[in-house]
Amino acid sequence: MDENKVLWNKCVEFHGHSCGGLTIGYKAALYAIELLDLKLGGGGNAGCLSADEEIVCISENDACGVDAIQVLLGCSIGKGNLLFHMRGKQAFTFFNRKTGKSVRLLLKPKPEGMTREESFAYYQSTEPKEMFDVTDRKLPLPEKARLFDSYVCECCGEVTGANWIRLAGGKKLCLDCCETYDRFNV
Ligand SMILES: [Zn+2]
Ligand SMILES: [Zn+2]
């Protein structure tokens, strides 16, 4: 099996099925690897990005394709290098923290009137550079995840970070309690 087939199978295994949407993310990730001069196969992790490459992805949708980006580029929510700017667009911005390079890939419209199966076959057989328009990034490189001081909500008693505390009626409230408080005041 060639290397790309191995990579594709990894994506399908993670995502749970193969589909056109997964193919879009898969091709976007391969294109990002090429455009940002990333290297695959480091650290015995064949086919996936080597651990010292620091790639950040901002996805403009939360559809199937994001799963392929997680698998191929090692972007994840927990690591803080997978972020969402929800616009419902098939667009992805990739940053290489090491080099400062970035690129935004926007899916081109596919030929009209295709069935699900036809569009899957179309995306599978189309080269990434034919599939995406490369546009300048619109968003800045996100800062690294910050740590916030913790506070106890004076309503529910649960602990949350400073960024999620609101002052309402002289009390420090978590966002859930703050919303409840607002509702009772209308
Ligand atoms: Zn899918
Ligand atoms: Zn609370």
PDB file of C-alpha atoms and ligand atoms in Angstrom:
ATOM      1  CA  MET A   1       0.000   0.000   0.000  1.00  0.00           C
ATOM      2  CA  ASP A   2       1.374   3.409  -0.862  1.00  0.00           C
ATOM      3  CA  GLU A   3       1.912   5.970   1.844  1.00  0.00           C
ATOM      4  CA  ASN A   4      -1.080   8.106   0.913  1.00  0.00           C
ATOM      5  CA  LYS A   5      -3.391   5.107   1.118  1.00  0.00           C
ATOM      6  CA  VAL A   6      -2.100   4.398   4.627  1.00  0.00           C
ATOM      7  CA  LEU A   7      -2.769   8.015   5.619  1.00  0.00           C
ATOM      8  CA  TRP A   8      -6.254   7.969   4.133  1.00  0.00           C
ATOM      9  CA  ASN A   9      -7.082   4.738   5.981  1.00  0.00           C
ATOM     10  CA  LYS A  10      -5.952   6.309   9.252  1.00  0.00           C
ATOM     11  CA  CYS A  11      -8.351   9.205   8.647  1.00  0.00           C
ATOM     12  CA  VAL A  12     -11.250   6.859   7.850  1.00  0.00           C
ATOM     13  CA  GLU A  13     -10.531   4.804  10.960  1.00  0.00           C
ATOM     14  CA  PHE A  14     -10.595   7.920  13.139  1.00  0.00           C
ATOM     15  CA  HIS A  15     -13.653   9.473  11.480  1.00  0.00           C
ATOM     16  CA  GLY A  16     -15.702   6.266  11.366  1.00  0.00           C
ATOM     17  CA  HIS A  17     -16.598   6.319   7.676  1.00  0.00           C
ATOM     18  CA  SER A  18     -15.213   7.519   4.377  1.00  0.00           C
ATOM     19  CA  CYS A  19     -16.985  10.469   2.777  1.00  0.00           C
ATOM     20  CA  GLY A  20     -16.519  13.495   0.553  1.00  0.00           C
ATOM     21  CA  GLY A  21     -16.246  15.822   3.541  1.00  0.00           C
ATOM     22  CA  LEU A  22     -13.396  13.803   5.053  1.00  0.00           C
ATOM     23  CA  THR A  23     -11.686  13.921   1.663  1.00  0.00           C
ATOM     24  CA  ILE A  24     -11.851  17.728   1.661  1.00  0.00           C
ATOM     25  CA  GLY A  25     -10.007  17.920   4.996  1.00  0.00           C
ATOM     26  CA  TYR A  26      -7.555  15.221   3.926  1.00  0.00           C
ATOM     27  CA  LYS A  27      -6.620  17.105   0.751  1.00  0.00           C
ATOM     28  CA  ALA A  28      -6.445  20.419   2.634  1.00  0.00           C
ATOM     29  CA  ALA A  29      -4.001  18.873   5.130  1.00  0.00           C
ATOM     30  CA  LEU A  30      -1.828  17.422   2.351  1.00  0.00           C
ATOM     31  CA  TYR A  31      -1.798  20.798   0.612  1.00  0.00           C
ATOM     32  CA  ALA A  32      -0.870  22.588   3.850  1.00  0.00           C
ATOM     33  CA  ILE A  33       2.024  20.157   4.344  1.00  0.00           C
ATOM     34  CA  GLU A  34       3.294  21.075   0.890  1.00  0.00           C
ATOM     35  CA  LEU A  35       2.747  24.834   1.120  1.00  0.00           C
ATOM     36  CA  LEU A  36       4.153  25.241   4.626  1.00  0.00           C
ATOM     37  CA  ASP A  37       7.160  22.949   4.063  1.00  0.00           C
ATOM     38  CA  LEU A  38       6.138  20.541   6.803  1.00  0.00           C
ATOM     39  CA  LYS A  39       7.754  17.149   7.180  1.00  0.00           C
ATOM     40  CA  LEU A  40       5.890  13.919   7.689  1.00  0.00           C
ATOM     41  CA  GLY A  41       7.050  10.808   9.429  1.00  0.00           C
ATOM     42  CA  GLY A  42       9.084  12.157  12.341  1.00  0.00           C
ATOM     43  CA  GLY A  43       9.515  10.365  15.653  1.00  0.00           C
ATOM     44  CA  GLY A  44       8.493   6.926  14.423  1.00  0.00           C
ATOM     45  CA  ASN A  45       5.012   8.241  13.846  1.00  0.00           C
ATOM     46  CA  ALA A  46       4.884   7.211  10.200  1.00  0.00           C
ATOM     47  CA  GLY A  47       2.702   9.350   8.056  1.00  0.00           C
ATOM     48  CA  CYS A  48       1.882  11.908  10.715  1.00  0.00           C
ATOM     49  CA  LEU A  49       3.531  15.172  11.493  1.00  0.00           C
ATOM     50  CA  SER A  50       6.683  15.030  13.581  1.00  0.00           C
ATOM     51  CA  ALA A  51       6.167  16.216  17.127  1.00  0.00           C
ATOM     52  CA  ASP A  52       8.443  19.249  16.909  1.00  0.00           C
ATOM     53  CA  GLU A  53       6.478  20.832  14.085  1.00  0.00           C
ATOM     54  CA  GLU A  54       4.062  23.263  15.586  1.00  0.00           C
ATOM     55  CA  ILE A  55       1.138  23.673  13.300  1.00  0.00           C
ATOM     56  CA  VAL A  56      -2.038  25.532  14.197  1.00  0.00           C
ATOM     57  CA  CYS A  57      -5.279  25.164  12.268  1.00  0.00           C
ATOM     58  CA  ILE A  58      -8.242  27.516  12.372  1.00  0.00           C
ATOM     59  CA  SER A  59     -11.203  25.801  10.761  1.00  0.00           C
ATOM     60  CA  GLU A  60     -14.191  27.779   9.514  1.00  0.00           C
ATOM     61  CA  ASN A  61     -16.519  24.780   9.857  1.00  0.00           C
ATOM     62  CA  ASP A  62     -16.956  21.801  12.181  1.00  0.00           C
ATOM     63  CA  ALA A  63     -17.735  19.237   9.479  1.00  0.00           C
ATOM     64  CA  CYS A  64     -16.193  15.838   8.602  1.00  0.00           C
ATOM     65  CA  GLY A  65     -12.984  17.275   7.108  1.00  0.00           C
ATOM     66  CA  VAL A  66     -11.690  18.536  10.446  1.00  0.00           C
ATOM     67  CA  ASP A  67     -11.132  14.925  11.527  1.00  0.00           C
ATOM     68  CA  ALA A  68      -8.602  14.364   8.733  1.00  0.00           C
ATOM     69  CA  ILE A  69      -6.739  17.513   9.789  1.00  0.00           C
ATOM     70  CA  GLN A  70      -6.525  16.193  13.341  1.00  0.00           C
ATOM     71  CA  VAL A  71      -5.085  12.883  12.146  1.00  0.00           C
ATOM     72  CA  LEU A  72      -2.605  14.223   9.587  1.00  0.00           C
ATOM     73  CA  LEU A  73      -1.430  17.399  11.291  1.00  0.00           C
ATOM     74  CA  GLY A  74      -1.815  16.456  14.938  1.00  0.00           C
ATOM     75  CA  CYS A  75      -4.033  19.467  15.587  1.00  0.00           C
ATOM     76  CA  SER A  76      -6.367  18.935  18.523  1.00  0.00           C
ATOM     77  CA  ILE A  77      -8.600  20.941  20.805  1.00  0.00           C
ATOM     78  CA  GLY A  78      -6.794  19.714  23.900  1.00  0.00           C
ATOM     79  CA  LYS A  79      -3.412  20.840  22.600  1.00  0.00           C
ATOM     80  CA  GLY A  80      -4.869  24.212  21.711  1.00  0.00           C
ATOM     81  CA  ASN A  81      -3.730  24.084  18.086  1.00  0.00           C
ATOM     82  CA  LEU A  82      -7.163  23.429  16.592  1.00  0.00           C
ATOM     83  CA  LEU A  83      -9.437  26.449  16.731  1.00  0.00           C
ATOM     84  CA  PHE A  84     -12.762  27.312  15.178  1.00  0.00           C
ATOM     85  CA  HIS A  85     -13.904  30.485  13.511  1.00  0.00           C
ATOM     86  CA  MET A  86     -17.382  29.280  12.639  1.00  0.00           C
ATOM     87  CA  ARG A  87     -18.519  30.721   9.345  1.00  0.00           C
ATOM     88  CA  GLY A  88     -19.911  27.594   7.695  1.00  0.00           C
ATOM     89  CA  LYS A  89     -17.253  27.891   4.977  1.00  0.00           C
ATOM     90  CA  GLN A  90     -15.052  25.082   3.693  1.00  0.00           C
ATOM     91  CA  ALA A  91     -11.991  27.126   4.571  1.00  0.00           C
ATOM     92  CA  PHE A  92      -9.001  26.337   6.766  1.00  0.00           C
ATOM     93  CA  THR A  93      -6.109  28.541   7.826  1.00  0.00           C
ATOM     94  CA  PHE A  94      -2.851  26.827   8.747  1.00  0.00           C
ATOM     95  CA  PHE A  95       0.059  28.404  10.594  1.00  0.00           C
ATOM     96  CA  ASN A  96       3.553  27.074  11.061  1.00  0.00           C
ATOM     97  CA  ARG A  97       4.634  28.589  14.378  1.00  0.00           C
ATOM     98  CA  LYS A  98       8.283  27.778  13.721  1.00  0.00           C
ATOM     99  CA  THR A  99       8.590  29.646  10.436  1.00  0.00           C
ATOM    100  CA  GLY A 100       5.712  32.114  10.810  1.00  0.00           C
ATOM    101  CA  LYS A 101       4.336  30.974   7.465  1.00  0.00           C
ATOM    102  CA  SER A 102       0.586  30.739   7.034  1.00  0.00           C
ATOM    103  CA  VAL A 103      -1.938  29.915   4.363  1.00  0.00           C
ATOM    104  CA  ARG A 104      -5.724  29.915   4.012  1.00  0.00           C
ATOM    105  CA  LEU A 105      -7.316  27.299   1.801  1.00  0.00           C
ATOM    106  CA  LEU A 106     -10.821  27.870   0.463  1.00  0.00           C
ATOM    107  CA  LEU A 107     -12.619  25.033  -1.308  1.00  0.00           C
ATOM    108  CA  LYS A 108     -13.578  25.873  -4.886  1.00  0.00           C
ATOM    109  CA  PRO A 109     -17.142  25.088  -5.985  1.00  0.00           C
ATOM    110  CA  LYS A 110     -17.417  21.601  -7.462  1.00  0.00           C
ATOM    111  CA  PRO A 111     -19.129  20.932 -10.800  1.00  0.00           C
ATOM    112  CA  GLU A 112     -22.904  21.111 -10.422  1.00  0.00           C
ATOM    113  CA  GLY A 113     -25.371  18.229 -10.300  1.00  0.00           C
ATOM    114  CA  MET A 114     -23.164  15.560  -8.717  1.00  0.00           C
ATOM    115  CA  THR A 115     -24.587  12.803  -6.560  1.00  0.00           C
ATOM    116  CA  ARG A 116     -22.985  12.058  -3.187  1.00  0.00           C
ATOM    117  CA  GLU A 117     -21.005   9.200  -4.711  1.00  0.00           C
ATOM    118  CA  GLU A 118     -19.915  11.288  -7.685  1.00  0.00           C
ATOM    119  CA  SER A 119     -18.687  14.137  -5.507  1.00  0.00           C
ATOM    120  CA  PHE A 120     -16.783  11.669  -3.285  1.00  0.00           C
ATOM    121  CA  ALA A 121     -15.094  10.230  -6.405  1.00  0.00           C
ATOM    122  CA  TYR A 122     -14.459  13.748  -7.703  1.00  0.00           C
ATOM    123  CA  TYR A 123     -12.712  14.918  -4.519  1.00  0.00           C
ATOM    124  CA  GLN A 124     -10.758  11.660  -4.218  1.00  0.00           C
ATOM    125  CA  SER A 125      -9.338  12.062  -7.720  1.00  0.00           C
ATOM    126  CA  THR A 126      -8.713  15.827  -7.739  1.00  0.00           C
ATOM    127  CA  GLU A 127      -5.315  17.294  -6.890  1.00  0.00           C
ATOM    128  CA  PRO A 128      -5.327  19.626  -3.848  1.00  0.00           C
ATOM    129  CA  LYS A 129      -4.132  22.565  -5.939  1.00  0.00           C
ATOM    130  CA  GLU A 130      -7.159  22.120  -8.235  1.00  0.00           C
ATOM    131  CA  MET A 131      -9.523  21.882  -5.255  1.00  0.00           C
ATOM    132  CA  PHE A 132      -8.592  24.938  -3.233  1.00  0.00           C
ATOM    133  CA  ASP A 133      -8.025  28.609  -3.764  1.00  0.00           C
ATOM    134  CA  VAL A 134      -5.070  29.815  -1.730  1.00  0.00           C
ATOM    135  CA  THR A 135      -5.992  33.107  -0.111  1.00  0.00           C
ATOM    136  CA  ASP A 136      -4.202  35.338   2.356  1.00  0.00           C
ATOM    137  CA  ARG A 137      -5.044  34.612   5.933  1.00  0.00           C
ATOM    138  CA  LYS A 138      -7.708  36.850   7.470  1.00  0.00           C
ATOM    139  CA  LEU A 139      -7.017  35.927  11.064  1.00  0.00           C
ATOM    140  CA  PRO A 140      -3.917  36.489  13.167  1.00  0.00           C
ATOM    141  CA  LEU A 141      -1.909  33.630  14.637  1.00  0.00           C
ATOM    142  CA  PRO A 142      -3.692  32.834  17.888  1.00  0.00           C
ATOM    143  CA  GLU A 143      -1.718  33.329  21.072  1.00  0.00           C
ATOM    144  CA  LYS A 144      -0.813  30.188  22.983  1.00  0.00           C
ATOM    145  CA  ALA A 145      -3.300  28.911  25.527  1.00  0.00           C
ATOM    146  CA  ARG A 146      -3.206  31.027  28.667  1.00  0.00           C
ATOM    147  CA  LEU A 147      -3.700  29.995  32.257  1.00  0.00           C
ATOM    148  CA  PHE A 148      -6.258  31.971  34.218  1.00  0.00           C
ATOM    149  CA  ASP A 149      -6.625  32.489  37.962  1.00  0.00           C
ATOM    150  CA  SER A 150      -9.485  30.534  39.452  1.00  0.00           C
ATOM    151  CA  TYR A 151     -12.495  31.928  41.281  1.00  0.00           C
ATOM    152  CA  VAL A 152     -15.396  30.352  43.142  1.00  0.00           C
ATOM    153  CA  CYS A 153     -18.789  31.384  41.757  1.00  0.00           C
ATOM    154  CA  GLU A 154     -20.755  33.025  44.564  1.00  0.00           C
ATOM    155  CA  CYS A 155     -23.981  31.468  43.345  1.00  0.00           C
ATOM    156  CA  CYS A 156     -23.294  27.784  42.541  1.00  0.00           C
ATOM    157  CA  GLY A 157     -19.967  27.446  44.369  1.00  0.00           C
ATOM    158  CA  GLU A 158     -18.201  25.902  41.379  1.00  0.00           C
ATOM    159  CA  VAL A 159     -14.682  26.959  40.444  1.00  0.00           C
ATOM    160  CA  THR A 160     -13.983  28.583  37.084  1.00  0.00           C
ATOM    161  CA  GLY A 161     -11.246  30.633  35.402  1.00  0.00           C
ATOM    162  CA  ALA A 162     -11.094  34.418  35.708  1.00  0.00           C
ATOM    163  CA  ASN A 163     -11.968  34.823  32.041  1.00  0.00           C
ATOM    164  CA  TRP A 164     -15.364  33.230  32.675  1.00  0.00           C
ATOM    165  CA  ILE A 165     -16.342  35.185  35.779  1.00  0.00           C
ATOM    166  CA  ARG A 166     -18.772  38.117  35.579  1.00  0.00           C
ATOM    167  CA  LEU A 167     -19.553  40.722  38.189  1.00  0.00           C
ATOM    168  CA  ALA A 168     -23.317  41.012  38.637  1.00  0.00           C
ATOM    169  CA  GLY A 169     -25.069  42.678  41.555  1.00  0.00           C
ATOM    170  CA  GLY A 170     -21.715  42.916  43.342  1.00  0.00           C
ATOM    171  CA  LYS A 171     -21.211  39.150  43.130  1.00  0.00           C
ATOM    172  CA  LYS A 172     -18.725  37.111  41.152  1.00  0.00           C
ATOM    173  CA  LEU A 173     -20.763  34.710  39.037  1.00  0.00           C
ATOM    174  CA  CYS A 174     -19.912  31.993  36.551  1.00  0.00           C
ATOM    175  CA  LEU A 175     -21.447  32.406  33.083  1.00  0.00           C
ATOM    176  CA  ASP A 176     -24.247  29.908  33.756  1.00  0.00           C
ATOM    177  CA  CYS A 177     -25.319  31.669  36.940  1.00  0.00           C
ATOM    178  CA  CYS A 178     -24.895  35.075  35.330  1.00  0.00           C
ATOM    179  CA  GLU A 179     -27.308  34.078  32.559  1.00  0.00           C
ATOM    180  CA  THR A 180     -29.818  32.817  35.107  1.00  0.00           C
ATOM    181  CA  TYR A 181     -29.493  36.064  37.014  1.00  0.00           C
ATOM    182  CA  ASP A 182     -30.086  38.089  33.847  1.00  0.00           C
ATOM    183  CA  ARG A 183     -33.217  36.126  33.049  1.00  0.00           C
ATOM    184  CA  PHE A 184     -34.749  36.850  36.432  1.00  0.00           C
ATOM    185  CA  ASN A 185     -34.127  40.552  35.970  1.00  0.00           C
ATOM    186  CA  VAL A 186     -35.964  41.097  32.672  1.00  0.00           C
TER     187      VAL A 186
HETATM  188 ZN    ZN B   1     -18.071  12.082   7.187  1.00  0.00          ZN
HETATM  189 ZN    ZN B   2     -22.220  29.578  39.134  1.00  0.00          ZN
END
